[in-house]
């Protein structure tokens, strides 16, 4: 497994991983609802992924195995993790954890004091295990299903 910065040439395969991950692994978030799924997938195109890769204020990584992309991660320079998706066939193999650690290290180097992200219902337990906490009271009526979370990168305060 190799984690590396994404290149524009990765956009098509990366977009495919994003779309397959959402369709197959985030069922608890979209419940197979065609409209919800269409909204979620609308910006997961090769063109948009290429733009994210080329944006100067973003850091996008891919995870490769045997020449195939099996994971995609992204962060904005403001400290928000924007992508952490794994190909269905690579689930439960440490890919998402490797992506997260890579993005956290990058944001730490940028001096971000805190990382924020919007978790899916499917990934919330994973993020809690990785040290994230709910950023605000969860609103069950949130149509996008997004769960705001955060993690401090600053020094731990003594209790």
GROMACS .gro file of C-alpha atoms in nm, residues 14-139:
model
  126
   14UNK     CA    1  -1.013   0.865  -0.790
   15UNK     CA    2  -1.364   0.981  -0.883
   16UNK     CA    3  -1.461   0.619  -0.943
   17UNK     CA    4  -1.337   0.522  -0.594
   18UNK     CA    5  -1.534   0.809  -0.439
   19UNK     CA    6  -1.853   0.710  -0.618
   20UNK     CA    7  -1.823   0.337  -0.546
   21UNK     CA    8  -1.742   0.404  -0.180
   22UNK     CA    9  -2.047   0.626  -0.138
   23UNK     CA   10  -2.280   0.386  -0.320
   24UNK     CA   11  -2.160   0.068  -0.150
   25UNK     CA   12  -2.027   0.169   0.192
   26UNK     CA   13  -2.248   0.461   0.296
   27UNK     CA   14  -2.582   0.285   0.271
   28UNK     CA   15  -2.671   0.384   0.629
   29UNK     CA   16  -2.645   0.747   0.515
   30UNK     CA   17  -2.834   0.742   0.185
   31UNK     CA   18  -3.056   0.435   0.246
   32UNK     CA   19  -3.057   0.369  -0.128
   33UNK     CA   20  -3.262   0.686  -0.187
   34UNK     CA   21  -3.195   0.784  -0.549
   35UNK     CA   22  -3.235   1.160  -0.493
   36UNK     CA   23  -3.006   1.167  -0.188
   37UNK     CA   24  -2.749   0.958  -0.370
   38UNK     CA   25  -2.766   1.176  -0.681
   39UNK     CA   26  -2.706   1.490  -0.473
   40UNK     CA   27  -2.410   1.332  -0.295
   41UNK     CA   28  -2.252   1.204  -0.617
   42UNK     CA   29  -2.316   1.519  -0.822
   43UNK     CA   30  -1.974   1.674  -0.760
   44UNK     CA   31  -1.777   1.346  -0.759
   45UNK     CA   32  -1.678   1.379  -1.125
   46UNK     CA   33  -1.333   1.344  -1.279
   47UNK     CA   34  -1.342   1.715  -1.366
   48UNK     CA   35  -1.414   1.821  -1.008
   49UNK     CA   36  -1.161   1.579  -0.863
   50UNK     CA   37  -0.898   1.717  -1.103
   51UNK     CA   38  -0.985   2.071  -0.989
   52UNK     CA   39  -0.950   1.967  -0.623
   53UNK     CA   40  -0.611   1.808  -0.698
   54UNK     CA   41  -0.491   2.124  -0.873
   55UNK     CA   42  -0.631   2.371  -0.617
   56UNK     CA   43  -0.350   2.551  -0.432
   57UNK     CA   44  -0.541   2.550  -0.103
   58UNK     CA   45  -0.606   2.173  -0.093
   59UNK     CA   46  -0.403   1.861  -0.035
   60UNK     CA   47  -0.536   1.546  -0.203
   61UNK     CA   48  -0.382   1.202  -0.156
   62UNK     CA   49  -0.447   0.864  -0.309
   63UNK     CA   50  -0.367   0.518  -0.180
   64UNK     CA   51  -0.236   0.277  -0.440
   65UNK     CA   52  -0.207  -0.098  -0.429
   66UNK     CA   53  -0.078  -0.302  -0.723
   67UNK     CA   54  -0.113   0.003  -0.947
   68UNK     CA   55  -0.479   0.065  -0.860
   69UNK     CA   56  -0.618   0.350  -0.650
   70UNK     CA   57  -0.801   0.207  -0.348
   71UNK     CA   58  -0.844   0.522  -0.138
   72UNK     CA   59  -0.878   0.899  -0.174
   73UNK     CA   60  -0.831   1.163   0.092
   74UNK     CA   61  -0.834   1.539   0.097
   75UNK     CA   62  -0.794   1.838   0.322
   76UNK     CA   63  -0.822   2.213   0.287
   77UNK     CA   64  -0.549   2.438   0.420
   78UNK     CA   65  -0.804   2.578   0.665
   79UNK     CA   66  -0.790   2.249   0.858
   80UNK     CA   67  -1.092   2.065   0.723
   81UNK     CA   68  -1.072   1.706   0.606
   82UNK     CA   69  -1.287   1.705   0.295
   83UNK     CA   70  -1.242   1.349   0.166
   84UNK     CA   71  -1.168   1.008   0.318
   85UNK     CA   72  -1.307   0.736   0.098
   86UNK     CA   73  -1.202   0.376   0.040
   87UNK     CA   74  -1.282   0.139  -0.245
   88UNK     CA   75  -1.531  -0.124  -0.125
   89UNK     CA   76  -1.284  -0.406  -0.190
   90UNK     CA   77  -1.027  -0.238   0.038
   91UNK     CA   78  -1.256  -0.185   0.339
   92UNK     CA   79  -1.124  -0.279   0.687
   93UNK     CA   80  -0.762  -0.295   0.570
   94UNK     CA   81  -0.629   0.025   0.728
   95UNK     CA   82  -0.663   0.241   0.417
   96UNK     CA   83  -0.888   0.504   0.576
   97UNK     CA   84  -0.665   0.517   0.884
   98UNK     CA   85  -0.356   0.568   0.666
   99UNK     CA   86  -0.531   0.848   0.477
  100UNK     CA   87  -0.640   1.016   0.799
  101UNK     CA   88  -0.294   1.000   0.956
  102UNK     CA   89  -0.139   1.144   0.639
  103UNK     CA   90  -0.387   1.434   0.628
  104UNK     CA   91  -0.347   1.502   1.001
  105UNK     CA   92   0.033   1.513   0.965
  106UNK     CA   93   0.002   1.754   0.671
  107UNK     CA   94  -0.237   1.985   0.857
  108UNK     CA   95  -0.015   1.974   1.164
  109UNK     CA   96   0.281   2.090   0.950
  110UNK     CA   97   0.065   2.377   0.827
  111UNK     CA   98   0.012   2.478   1.190
  112UNK     CA   99  -0.361   2.407   1.207
  113UNK     CA  100  -0.462   2.395   1.576
  114UNK     CA  101  -0.774   2.190   1.508
  115UNK     CA  102  -0.906   1.959   1.239
  116UNK     CA  103  -1.271   1.958   1.143
  117UNK     CA  104  -1.463   1.719   0.923
  118UNK     CA  105  -1.815   1.613   0.842
  119UNK     CA  106  -1.854   1.243   0.903
  120UNK     CA  107  -2.102   1.004   0.757
  121UNK     CA  108  -2.309   0.791   0.995
  122UNK     CA  109  -2.115   0.493   0.861
  123UNK     CA  110  -1.777   0.645   0.959
  124UNK     CA  111  -1.862   0.814   1.291
  125UNK     CA  112  -1.742   0.525   1.510
  126UNK     CA  113  -1.413   0.517   1.315
  127UNK     CA  114  -1.353   0.889   1.375
  128UNK     CA  115  -1.435   0.861   1.745
  129UNK     CA  116  -1.179   0.579   1.771
  130UNK     CA  117  -0.929   0.811   1.599
  131UNK     CA  118  -0.975   1.083   1.862
  132UNK     CA  119  -1.246   1.298   1.706
  133UNK     CA  120  -1.548   1.426   1.895
  134UNK     CA  121  -1.883   1.563   1.795
  135UNK     CA  122  -1.850   1.933   1.715
  136UNK     CA  123  -2.211   2.022   1.795
  137UNK     CA  124  -2.537   1.859   1.890
  138UNK     CA  125  -2.640   1.619   1.616
  139UNK     CA  126  -2.944   1.730   1.421
   0.00000   0.00000   0.00000
